[in-house]
mmCIF file of C-alpha atoms in Angstrom:
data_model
loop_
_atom_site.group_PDB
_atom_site.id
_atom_site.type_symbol
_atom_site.label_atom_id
_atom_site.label_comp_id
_atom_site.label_asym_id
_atom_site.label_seq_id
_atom_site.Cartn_x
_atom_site.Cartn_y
_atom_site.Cartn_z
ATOM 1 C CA UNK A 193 -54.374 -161.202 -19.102
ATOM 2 C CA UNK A 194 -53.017 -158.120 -20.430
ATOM 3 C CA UNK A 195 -49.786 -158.527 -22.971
ATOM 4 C CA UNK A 196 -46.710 -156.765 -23.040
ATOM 5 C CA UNK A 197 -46.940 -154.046 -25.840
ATOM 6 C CA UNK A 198 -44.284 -152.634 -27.499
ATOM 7 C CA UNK A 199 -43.086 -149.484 -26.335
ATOM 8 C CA UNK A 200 -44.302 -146.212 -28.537
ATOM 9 C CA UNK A 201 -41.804 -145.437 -31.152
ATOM 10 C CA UNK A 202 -43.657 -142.449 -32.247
ATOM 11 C CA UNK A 203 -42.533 -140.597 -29.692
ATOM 12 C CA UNK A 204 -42.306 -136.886 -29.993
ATOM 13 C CA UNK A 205 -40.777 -134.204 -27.876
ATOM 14 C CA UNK A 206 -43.409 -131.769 -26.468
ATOM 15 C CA UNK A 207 -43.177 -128.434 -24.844
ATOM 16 C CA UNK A 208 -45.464 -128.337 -22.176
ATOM 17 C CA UNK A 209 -45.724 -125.998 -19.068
ATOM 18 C CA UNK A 210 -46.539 -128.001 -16.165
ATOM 19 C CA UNK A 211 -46.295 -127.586 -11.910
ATOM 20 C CA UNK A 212 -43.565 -127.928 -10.433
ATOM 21 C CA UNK A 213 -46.074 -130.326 -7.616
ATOM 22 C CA UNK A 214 -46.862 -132.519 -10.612
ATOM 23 C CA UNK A 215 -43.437 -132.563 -12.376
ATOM 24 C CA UNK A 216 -42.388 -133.693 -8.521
ATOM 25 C CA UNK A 217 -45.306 -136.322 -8.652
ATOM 26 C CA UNK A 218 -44.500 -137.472 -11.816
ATOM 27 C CA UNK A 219 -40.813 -138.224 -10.825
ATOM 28 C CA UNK A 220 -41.467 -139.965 -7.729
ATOM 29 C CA UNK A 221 -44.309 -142.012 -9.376
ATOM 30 C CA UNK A 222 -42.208 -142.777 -11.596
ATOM 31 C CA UNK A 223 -39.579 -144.011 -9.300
ATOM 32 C CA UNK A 224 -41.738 -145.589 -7.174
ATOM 33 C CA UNK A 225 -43.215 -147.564 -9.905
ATOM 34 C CA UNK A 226 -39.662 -148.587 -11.463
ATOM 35 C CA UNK A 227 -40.634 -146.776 -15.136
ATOM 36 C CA UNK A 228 -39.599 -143.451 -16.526
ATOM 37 C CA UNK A 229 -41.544 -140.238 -16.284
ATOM 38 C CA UNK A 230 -42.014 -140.233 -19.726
ATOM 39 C CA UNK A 231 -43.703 -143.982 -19.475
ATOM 40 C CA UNK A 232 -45.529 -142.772 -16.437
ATOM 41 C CA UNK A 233 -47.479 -139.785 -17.973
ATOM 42 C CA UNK A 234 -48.065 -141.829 -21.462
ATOM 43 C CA UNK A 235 -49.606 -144.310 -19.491
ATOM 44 C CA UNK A 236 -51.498 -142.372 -17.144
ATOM 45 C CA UNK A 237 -52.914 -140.000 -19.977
ATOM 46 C CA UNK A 238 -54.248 -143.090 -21.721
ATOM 47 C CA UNK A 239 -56.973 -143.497 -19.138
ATOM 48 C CA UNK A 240 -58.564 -140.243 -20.350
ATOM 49 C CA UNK A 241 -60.177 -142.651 -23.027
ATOM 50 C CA UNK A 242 -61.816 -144.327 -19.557
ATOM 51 C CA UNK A 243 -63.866 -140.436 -19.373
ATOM 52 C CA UNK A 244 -67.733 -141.049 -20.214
ATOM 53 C CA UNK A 245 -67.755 -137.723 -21.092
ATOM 54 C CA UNK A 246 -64.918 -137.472 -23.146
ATOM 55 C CA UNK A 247 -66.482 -140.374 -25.161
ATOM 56 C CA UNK A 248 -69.679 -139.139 -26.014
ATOM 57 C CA UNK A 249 -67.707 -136.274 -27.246
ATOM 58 C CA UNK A 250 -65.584 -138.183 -29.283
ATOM 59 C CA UNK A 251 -68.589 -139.938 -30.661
ATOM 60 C CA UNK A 252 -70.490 -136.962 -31.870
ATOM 61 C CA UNK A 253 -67.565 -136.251 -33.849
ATOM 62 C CA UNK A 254 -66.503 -139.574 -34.857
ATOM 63 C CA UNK A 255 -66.321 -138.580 -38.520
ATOM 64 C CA UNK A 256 -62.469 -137.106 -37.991
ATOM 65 C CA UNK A 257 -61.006 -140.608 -38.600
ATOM 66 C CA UNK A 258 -57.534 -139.405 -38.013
ATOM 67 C CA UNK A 259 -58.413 -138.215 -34.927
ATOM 68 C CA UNK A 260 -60.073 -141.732 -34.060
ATOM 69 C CA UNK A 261 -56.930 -143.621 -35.675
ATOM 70 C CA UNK A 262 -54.428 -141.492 -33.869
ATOM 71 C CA UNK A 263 -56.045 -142.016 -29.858
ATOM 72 C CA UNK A 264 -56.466 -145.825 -31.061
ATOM 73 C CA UNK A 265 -60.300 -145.613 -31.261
ATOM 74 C CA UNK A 266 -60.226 -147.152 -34.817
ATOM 75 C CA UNK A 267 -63.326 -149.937 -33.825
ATOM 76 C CA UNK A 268 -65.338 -146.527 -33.314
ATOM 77 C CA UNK A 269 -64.772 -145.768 -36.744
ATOM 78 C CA UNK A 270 -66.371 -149.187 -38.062
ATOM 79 C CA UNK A 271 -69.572 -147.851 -36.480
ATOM 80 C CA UNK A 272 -69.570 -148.627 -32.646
ATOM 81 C CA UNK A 273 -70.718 -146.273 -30.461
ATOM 82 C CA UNK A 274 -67.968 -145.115 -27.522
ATOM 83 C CA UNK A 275 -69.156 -145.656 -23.714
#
């Protein structure tokens, strides 16, 4: 069962440059799914953590704790190994 979370309060304003196809995708996603485009990409972006790749990255340079703390890998930083 997966619990409601609260939503990110943290959030910050970035300036990205991004497709017009995706900011199109993004919008109708996020209609289609009943959430706003902003919810959408957050959530969406979180499943770059899923990347095996991107994992044993992370891991080889688990020593940046902020870095860890900030993508909400903090068990990584009590000595687990990603993947």
């Amino acid at each position: 069962m997966q619990f409601i979370k609260p939503k990110n309060n943290n959030a910050d304003k970035v300036d990205w440059l991004i497709s017009e196809q995706v900011r199109e995708i993004v919008k109708n996603y996020a209609e289609y799914c009943e959430y706003s485009e902003s919810e959408v990409v957050d959530m969406f972006l979180k499943n770059l953590l899923k990347d095996e790749g991107f994992l044993k990255w992370i891991d080889g340079i688990r020593h940046n704790k902020r870095m860890l703390r900030k993508m909400g890998l903090e068990e990584f930083m009590e000595g687990e190994k990603l993947g």
